[in-house]
Coordinates of C-alpha atoms in Angstrom, one line a residue:
M1 CA 5.9 19.3 56.7
R2 CA 7.5 22.6 57.9
I3 CA 5.2 25.2 59.5
G4 CA 6.2 27.7 56.8
M5 CA 5.1 25.4 54.0
R6 CA 1.8 24.7 55.8
L7 CA 1.2 28.4 56.2
L8 CA 1.9 28.9 52.5
L9 CA -0.3 26.1 51.3
G10 CA -3.1 27.2 53.7
Y11 CA -2.9 30.8 52.6
F12 CA -2.7 29.9 48.9
L13 CA -5.7 27.5 49.3
I14 CA -7.8 30.3 50.8
V15 CA -6.8 32.8 48.1
A16 CA -7.5 30.2 45.4
I17 CA -11.0 29.4 46.7
A18 CA -11.8 33.0 47.1
A19 CA -10.5 33.8 43.6
W20 CA -12.4 30.8 42.1
F21 CA -15.6 32.0 43.8
V22 CA -15.2 35.6 42.7
L23 CA -14.1 34.6 39.1
S24 CA -17.0 32.2 38.7
I25 CA -19.5 35.0 39.6
F26 CA -17.8 37.4 37.2
L27 CA -17.7 34.9 34.4
Q28 CA -21.4 34.0 35.0
E29 CA -22.3 37.6 34.9
V30 CA -20.3 38.6 31.7
K31 CA -22.7 37.1 29.2
P32 CA -26.0 38.3 30.8
G33 CA -24.4 41.7 31.5
V34 CA -23.4 42.2 27.9
R35 CA -26.8 41.1 26.7
R36 CA -28.6 43.4 29.1
A37 CA -26.5 46.3 27.9
T38 CA -27.3 45.4 24.3
E39 CA -31.0 45.1 25.1
G40 CA -31.0 48.6 26.5
T41 CA -29.4 49.9 23.2
L42 CA -32.0 48.0 21.2
I43 CA -34.8 49.7 23.1
D44 CA -33.4 53.1 22.4
T45 CA -32.9 52.3 18.7
A46 CA -36.3 50.8 18.3
T47 CA -38.0 53.8 19.9
L48 CA -36.0 56.2 17.7
L49 CA -36.8 54.4 14.5
A50 CA -40.4 54.1 15.4
E51 CA -40.7 57.9 15.0
F52 CA -39.4 57.6 11.4
A53 CA -41.7 54.7 10.7
K54 CA -44.7 56.7 11.9
A55 CA -44.4 59.1 9.0
D56 CA -44.0 56.3 6.5
M57 CA -47.1 54.5 7.7
L58 CA -49.3 57.6 7.8
A59 CA -48.2 58.3 4.2
G60 CA -49.1 54.8 3.3
N61 CA -45.6 54.2 2.0
A62 CA -44.0 51.9 4.6
H63 CA -42.4 49.6 2.1
N64 CA -40.6 52.4 0.3
G65 CA -40.5 55.2 2.8
Q66 CA -37.7 57.1 4.5
L67 CA -36.9 54.1 6.7
A68 CA -36.7 51.6 3.8
Q69 CA -34.6 54.0 1.8
A70 CA -32.2 54.6 4.7
F71 CA -31.6 50.8 5.1
S72 CA -31.2 50.5 1.4
R73 CA -28.4 53.1 1.3
L74 CA -26.9 51.6 4.5
N75 CA -26.5 48.2 2.9
Q76 CA -24.7 49.8 -0.1
H77 CA -22.0 51.4 2.0
N78 CA -19.0 49.6 3.4
F79 CA -17.3 50.7 6.7
R80 CA -14.7 49.4 9.0
A81 CA -14.5 50.2 12.7
N82 CA -12.0 49.0 15.3
I83 CA -13.7 48.9 18.7
S84 CA -11.0 48.1 21.3
G85 CA -9.5 45.4 19.1
I86 CA -12.8 44.1 17.7
T87 CA -13.4 44.8 14.0
K88 CA -16.9 45.7 12.8
S89 CA -17.5 45.9 9.1
K90 CA -21.3 45.5 8.5
N91 CA -24.6 46.5 10.0
E92 CA -25.9 43.8 12.3
Y93 CA -29.4 45.2 13.0
H94 CA -32.4 43.4 11.6
V95 CA -35.5 45.7 11.5
Y96 CA -39.0 45.0 10.6
L97 CA -42.2 47.0 10.7
T98 CA -45.7 45.6 11.2
D99 CA -49.2 47.2 11.2
A100 CA -51.7 47.0 14.0
K101 CA -52.6 43.5 13.0
G102 CA -49.0 42.2 13.1
I103 CA -48.6 42.0 9.3
V104 CA -45.0 42.8 8.2
L105 CA -45.0 46.0 6.1
F106 CA -41.2 46.4 5.9
D107 CA -38.3 44.0 6.5
S108 CA -34.7 45.2 6.3
S109 CA -33.7 41.7 5.1
G110 CA -36.5 41.7 2.5
N111 CA -37.6 38.1 3.4
A112 CA -40.6 38.6 5.7
T113 CA -42.7 41.3 4.0
G114 CA -46.4 40.4 4.1
Q115 CA -46.0 37.7 6.7
D116 CA -48.0 37.5 9.9
Y117 CA -45.9 38.2 13.0
S118 CA -48.7 38.9 15.3
R119 CA -47.9 35.7 17.4
W120 CA -44.3 36.7 18.0
N121 CA -43.8 38.0 21.6
D122 CA -42.2 41.2 20.6
V123 CA -45.2 42.2 18.3
W124 CA -47.9 40.5 20.4
L125 CA -46.9 42.2 23.7
T126 CA -46.2 45.6 22.2
L127 CA -49.6 45.7 20.5
Q128 CA -51.1 45.2 23.9
G129 CA -49.2 48.2 25.3
K130 CA -46.6 46.1 27.1
Y131 CA -42.9 45.7 26.7
G132 CA -42.2 43.3 23.9
A133 CA -39.0 41.3 23.4
R134 CA -38.0 37.9 22.3
S135 CA -34.9 35.8 21.5
T136 CA -35.3 33.3 18.7
P137 CA -32.7 30.9 17.2
I138 CA -32.1 31.0 13.5
N139 CA -30.9 27.4 13.6
A140 CA -32.9 25.2 15.9
N141 CA -29.9 22.9 16.3
N142 CA -27.6 25.7 17.4
P143 CA -28.7 27.5 20.6
E144 CA -25.9 30.1 20.0
S145 CA -27.6 31.3 16.8
T146 CA -30.3 33.3 18.6
V147 CA -31.3 36.8 17.7
M148 CA -32.5 39.2 20.3
Y149 CA -35.5 41.3 19.2
V150 CA -36.9 44.4 21.1
A151 CA -40.0 46.2 19.8
A152 CA -41.3 49.7 20.2
P153 CA -44.9 50.9 19.4
V154 CA -45.6 53.2 16.5
R155 CA -48.2 55.6 17.8
D156 CA -50.6 58.1 16.2
G157 CA -51.7 60.1 19.2
Q158 CA -52.8 57.5 21.8
N159 CA -53.4 54.7 19.2
I160 CA -50.9 52.0 18.3
I161 CA -50.8 51.8 14.6
G162 CA -47.9 49.5 14.3
V163 CA -44.8 47.9 15.8
L164 CA -41.2 48.4 14.9
S165 CA -38.9 45.7 16.1
V166 CA -35.1 45.8 16.1
G167 CA -33.1 42.6 16.3
K168 CA -29.4 41.8 16.8
P169 CA -27.7 38.4 16.7
N170 CA -26.3 37.3 20.0
S171 CA -23.3 36.0 18.0
A172 CA -22.3 39.6 17.3
M173 CA -21.8 40.0 21.1
E174 CA -19.6 36.9 21.4
P175 CA -16.2 38.7 20.7
V176 CA -17.0 41.2 23.5
I177 CA -18.0 38.4 25.8
R178 CA -15.0 36.2 25.0
R179 CA -12.6 39.1 25.4
S180 CA -14.1 40.0 28.8
E181 CA -13.9 36.4 30.0
R182 CA -10.3 36.2 28.8
R183 CA -9.3 39.3 30.6
I184 CA -11.1 38.2 33.8
L185 CA -9.3 34.9 33.6
W186 CA -5.9 36.5 33.1
A187 CA -6.6 38.9 36.0
G188 CA -7.5 35.8 38.1
V189 CA -4.2 34.1 37.2
A190 CA -2.3 37.3 37.9
L191 CA -4.1 37.6 41.3
L192 CA -3.1 34.1 42.2
G193 CA 0.5 34.7 41.1
I194 CA 0.7 37.9 43.2
A195 CA -1.0 36.2 46.1
L196 CA 1.5 33.4 45.9
L197 CA 4.5 35.8 45.8
I198 CA 3.1 37.7 48.8
G199 CA 2.5 34.4 50.6
F200 CA 6.0 33.2 49.8
G201 CA 7.5 36.5 51.1
F202 CA 5.4 36.2 54.2
V203 CA 6.5 32.6 54.8
L204 CA 10.1 33.6 54.3
W205 CA 9.7 36.3 56.9
I206 CA 8.1 33.9 59.3
N207 CA 10.8 31.2 58.7
R208 CA 13.5 33.8 59.1
S209 CA 12.1 35.1 62.4
I210 CA 11.5 31.6 63.8
G211 CA 15.0 30.6 62.6
K212 CA 16.6 33.4 64.6
L213 CA 14.7 32.3 67.7
V214 CA 15.7 28.6 67.1
R215 CA 19.4 29.6 66.7
Y216 CA 19.2 31.7 69.8
A217 CA 17.6 28.8 71.8
D218 CA 20.2 26.4 70.5
S219 CA 23.0 28.7 71.5
V220 CA 21.8 29.0 75.1
T221 CA 23.6 25.7 76.0
T222 CA 26.9 26.9 74.4
E223 CA 29.6 29.0 76.1
H224 CA 28.8 32.0 73.8
P225 CA 25.1 32.5 73.5
L226 CA 23.8 34.6 70.6
P227 CA 22.3 38.0 71.4
L228 CA 18.6 38.1 71.9
P229 CA 16.9 38.6 68.5
K230 CA 14.4 41.5 68.1
P231 CA 11.6 40.3 65.7
A232 CA 9.4 42.9 64.0
S233 CA 6.2 41.1 65.1
S234 CA 4.9 41.8 68.6
E235 CA 3.9 38.2 69.1
L236 CA 7.3 36.9 68.1
R237 CA 8.9 39.6 70.3
R238 CA 6.9 38.2 73.2
L239 CA 8.1 34.7 72.4
A240 CA 11.7 36.0 72.2
L241 CA 11.3 37.6 75.7
A242 CA 9.8 34.3 77.0
L243 CA 12.7 32.4 75.7
E244 CA 15.1 34.9 77.3
S245 CA 13.2 34.6 80.6
M246 CA 13.4 30.8 80.4
R247 CA 17.2 31.1 79.7
V248 CA 17.7 33.3 82.7
K249 CA 15.8 31.0 85.0
L250 CA 17.6 27.9 83.7
E251 CA 20.9 29.6 83.9
G252 CA 20.0 30.8 87.4
K253 CA 19.5 27.2 88.6
N254 CA 22.8 26.1 87.1
G255 CA 24.5 29.4 87.9
I256 CA 24.0 29.1 91.7
E257 CA 26.1 25.9 91.7
Q258 CA 28.7 27.4 89.4
Y259 CA 28.9 30.6 91.4
V260 CA 29.2 28.8 94.7
H261 CA 31.9 26.5 93.3
A262 CA 33.8 29.4 91.7
L263 CA 33.5 31.5 94.8
T264 CA 34.7 28.7 97.0
H265 CA 37.7 28.2 94.7
E266 CA 38.6 31.8 94.5
L267 CA 38.3 32.4 98.2
K268 CA 40.6 29.6 99.2
S269 CA 43.8 31.5 98.4
P270 CA 43.0 34.7 100.3
M271 CA 41.5 32.8 103.2
A272 CA 44.6 30.6 103.4
A273 CA 46.8 33.7 103.4
I274 CA 44.7 35.3 106.2
R275 CA 44.8 32.2 108.3
G276 CA 48.6 31.9 107.9
A277 CA 49.0 35.6 108.8
A278 CA 46.7 35.2 111.8
E279 CA 48.7 32.2 113.1
I280 CA 51.9 34.1 112.9
L281 CA 50.4 37.1 114.7
R282 CA 49.2 34.8 117.6
E283 CA 52.9 34.1 118.3
G284 CA 53.6 37.7 119.2
P285 CA 56.2 38.6 116.5
P286 CA 58.1 41.8 116.4
P287 CA 56.3 45.0 115.4
A288 CA 57.7 45.0 111.9
V289 CA 56.4 41.5 111.3
V290 CA 53.0 42.4 112.8
E291 CA 52.7 45.4 110.5
K292 CA 53.7 43.2 107.5
F293 CA 51.2 40.5 108.1
S294 CA 48.4 42.9 109.2
A295 CA 48.8 44.6 105.8
N296 CA 48.6 41.2 104.2
I297 CA 45.3 40.5 106.0
L298 CA 43.8 43.8 104.9
Q299 CA 45.0 43.2 101.3
Q300 CA 43.4 39.8 101.2
N301 CA 40.3 41.1 102.8
L302 CA 40.0 43.8 100.1
R303 CA 40.6 41.1 97.4
M304 CA 37.7 39.0 98.8
Q305 CA 35.5 42.1 99.0
Q306 CA 36.2 43.0 95.4
L307 CA 35.5 39.4 94.3
V308 CA 32.2 39.3 96.1
D309 CA 31.2 42.7 94.6
N310 CA 32.1 41.6 91.1
L311 CA 30.1 38.4 91.5
L312 CA 27.0 40.3 92.7
R313 CA 27.3 42.7 89.8
Q314 CA 27.7 39.9 87.3
A315 CA 24.7 38.0 88.7
K316 CA 22.6 41.1 88.7
L317 CA 23.5 41.8 85.1
E318 CA 22.8 38.2 83.9
S319 CA 19.3 38.3 85.5
R320 CA 18.3 41.2 83.2
I321 CA 16.2 40.5 80.1
E322 CA 16.0 44.0 78.6
I323 CA 17.6 47.4 79.0
T324 CA 16.4 50.9 78.7
T325 CA 18.2 52.6 75.8
Q326 CA 19.2 56.2 75.1
T327 CA 21.3 58.0 72.6
I328 CA 25.0 58.0 73.7
N329 CA 27.6 60.3 72.2
L330 CA 30.7 58.1 71.8
P331 CA 33.3 60.9 71.6
A332 CA 32.0 62.3 74.9
L333 CA 31.9 58.9 76.5
F334 CA 35.5 58.2 75.3
S335 CA 36.7 61.5 76.8
T336 CA 35.2 60.7 80.1
L337 CA 36.7 57.2 80.2
C338 CA 40.2 58.5 79.2
D339 CA 40.1 61.3 81.8
S340 CA 39.2 58.8 84.6
R341 CA 42.2 56.6 83.7
E342 CA 44.7 59.3 82.8
V343 CA 46.6 59.0 86.1
V344 CA 46.9 55.2 85.9
A345 CA 48.1 55.5 82.2
R346 CA 50.7 58.1 83.1
G347 CA 51.9 56.0 86.0
K348 CA 52.5 53.1 83.7
Q349 CA 54.0 55.4 81.0
I350 CA 51.3 54.3 78.5
A351 CA 49.9 56.7 75.9
L352 CA 46.0 56.7 76.1
S353 CA 44.3 58.5 73.2
I354 CA 41.2 58.8 71.1
D355 CA 41.3 58.5 67.3
E356 CA 41.1 62.0 65.8
N357 CA 39.1 60.7 62.8
I358 CA 36.0 59.9 64.9
P359 CA 33.0 62.1 63.7
T360 CA 31.9 64.4 66.5
G361 CA 28.3 63.4 66.3
V362 CA 28.7 59.6 66.1
S363 CA 26.4 57.9 68.6
V364 CA 24.8 54.6 69.6
E365 CA 21.6 53.5 71.3
G366 CA 22.2 51.7 74.6
D367 CA 22.4 51.8 78.4
A368 CA 24.8 54.5 79.2
A369 CA 26.0 53.1 82.6
L370 CA 26.5 49.5 81.2
L371 CA 28.4 50.7 78.1
E372 CA 30.6 53.0 80.2
Q373 CA 31.4 50.2 82.6
S374 CA 32.0 47.6 79.8
I375 CA 34.3 49.9 77.7
G376 CA 36.0 50.8 81.0
N377 CA 36.7 47.1 81.6
L378 CA 38.2 46.8 78.1
L379 CA 40.4 49.8 78.8
D380 CA 41.5 48.4 82.2
N381 CA 42.3 45.1 80.5
A382 CA 44.4 46.9 77.9
L383 CA 46.2 48.9 80.7
D384 CA 47.0 45.7 82.6
F385 CA 48.6 44.0 79.6
T386 CA 50.4 46.9 77.9
P387 CA 54.0 47.4 78.9
P388 CA 55.6 50.8 79.7
G389 CA 56.0 52.9 76.5
G390 CA 53.0 51.3 74.9
E391 CA 49.9 52.9 73.4
I392 CA 46.1 52.4 73.7
V393 CA 43.7 53.9 71.2
L394 CA 39.9 54.2 71.3
S395 CA 38.3 54.4 67.8
V396 CA 35.0 53.7 66.0
E397 CA 34.0 52.0 62.8
Q398 CA 30.6 52.5 61.3
R399 CA 28.8 50.4 58.7
I400 CA 25.2 50.1 57.6
G401 CA 23.2 48.7 60.5
Q402 CA 26.1 48.5 63.1
T403 CA 28.6 50.6 65.0
T404 CA 31.9 49.0 66.3
I405 CA 33.8 50.4 69.3
L406 CA 37.5 49.4 69.1
V407 CA 40.0 49.4 72.0
S408 CA 43.5 48.7 70.5
D409 CA 46.8 48.3 72.4
T410 CA 50.4 47.5 71.7
G411 CA 50.7 44.9 74.5
S412 CA 51.8 41.3 74.5
G413 CA 48.7 40.0 72.7
I414 CA 46.6 36.9 73.5
P415 CA 48.3 33.5 73.9
D416 CA 47.0 30.7 71.6
Y417 CA 46.0 28.6 74.6
A418 CA 43.7 31.3 76.0
Q419 CA 41.9 32.2 72.8
G420 CA 38.8 30.1 73.5
R421 CA 38.5 30.9 77.3
L422 CA 38.8 34.7 77.4
F423 CA 35.1 35.2 78.3
E424 CA 34.8 32.4 80.9
R425 CA 34.0 33.6 84.4
F426 CA 37.0 33.6 86.7
Y427 CA 39.5 32.9 83.9
S428 CA 42.3 35.4 83.8
L429 CA 45.9 35.7 82.5
P430 CA 48.8 37.0 84.5
R431 CA 49.1 40.7 84.2
S432 CA 52.3 42.5 83.5
N433 CA 53.0 42.8 87.2
G434 CA 52.5 39.0 87.7
Q435 CA 49.1 39.2 89.4
K436 CA 45.8 37.9 88.2
S437 CA 42.4 39.7 88.0
S438 CA 39.0 38.3 89.2
G439 CA 38.4 37.0 85.7
L440 CA 34.9 38.6 85.6
G441 CA 35.7 41.8 83.5
L442 CA 35.4 40.3 80.0
A443 CA 32.4 38.1 81.1
F444 CA 30.7 41.3 82.1
V445 CA 31.5 42.9 78.7
Q446 CA 30.1 39.8 76.9
E447 CA 26.8 40.0 78.9
V448 CA 26.5 43.7 78.2
A449 CA 27.0 43.0 74.5
R450 CA 24.3 40.3 74.6
L451 CA 21.8 42.7 76.3
H452 CA 22.5 45.2 73.5
R453 CA 22.0 42.5 70.8
G454 CA 25.7 42.9 69.8
T455 CA 28.9 40.9 70.1
I456 CA 32.3 41.3 71.6
I457 CA 35.5 40.1 69.8
L458 CA 39.0 40.0 71.3
E459 CA 41.8 39.3 68.8
N460 CA 45.4 39.8 68.1
R461 CA 46.5 42.6 65.8
P462 CA 48.8 41.7 62.9
E463 CA 51.2 44.5 63.9
G464 CA 51.3 43.3 67.5
G465 CA 49.1 43.8 70.5
A466 CA 45.4 43.0 71.0
Q467 CA 42.2 44.6 69.8
A468 CA 38.7 44.4 71.4
R469 CA 35.8 45.0 69.1
L470 CA 32.4 45.7 70.7
V471 CA 29.9 45.5 67.9
L472 CA 26.5 47.2 68.5
P473 CA 23.4 47.6 66.3
G474 CA 23.6 50.9 64.5
K475 CA 20.9 53.3 63.3

């Protein structure tokens, strides 16, 4: 099973257990909570009605006093109340009044008048000065038919002369309890659904970040490794840097052999030229021949020195894992690069220009020295392969999340056989003057693009010539 699915199942299991635990507590507390609230209301009602019952008892008219008349009128009136979706259409209170001996003097239902209720807990405890309450089922076979009774003493001064008890069927509270339980259950289902969506999004993010690292690791063995990803998580970022460090070390071991082999191959030609010139000079040729072959030795020596310098620069660049970025104004950088190559461009009769449509404030985040050197390499490459009368243009394309630097020329373009080898170290095409470069310029640009988490594309233009596209992450 994939790690993302395991994380999702584990996360959902934890949320489900927590939701079940919380919901079970809530559901267990709904019914007792409603009944406790109802009991508090019954206490208030019983205490209030006891004051009315006191006057009826002192007048000796409990069975037909104000309290009895009020209930008689109440039973004659119809009403309809909608309480948050629960309809109430009748009085659900059952009230009875007893004397000090527990004999019922008044019963709102008219069924218990004259009966002895002194043994019921609500009457018994209240007559003793305690809090009296009871819950009694109407039907012994149905535990849900219970009626909750709460009693209040009827006092004359300090003497308890009677007990007024108010009862309410627990079944009257069932709609409220069921609705509360239903809402809690729906809330639980919604909670699990939201948790599942959040977990799914989290797993997608994890899988996407790990997938980027996997694709980067797989590309290390290819000729064109992907740029180092930059995950949002600090832990995944450290993993990415660890992979990059491993790549550098692995490439370093293989790179030593490759560099030595390539350096040996590249040095053979100038060394052979130097040896041949030295052998001729040993024979004591005329001054004109000495001058010619001495210049050849110096030229080959300079070629070897440039090759070694380029190799050292490439090796130093490839050993870097991260760069320090700053904001670089592209129009200003382009202007500097064009000024430094203006003399060469004029000497070759090539028009070197900057696109006039570039916004003055366009910028990128990167290493200023590396970007200047890499764009300079692209310009030098275009100058080498553009014939007299040609044109080279620097321009910029901006899209959401990326900025593309373009170096376009009107040269001979890229041959089909060289398309897949342009960024190989030491691979080069003959220039317009017939000579070859060190073959490290485009490899340097590719490494700079990788360090900036970008890409470099070199392609032919439909209208002729070639175009280099250095794509960098934008703001």
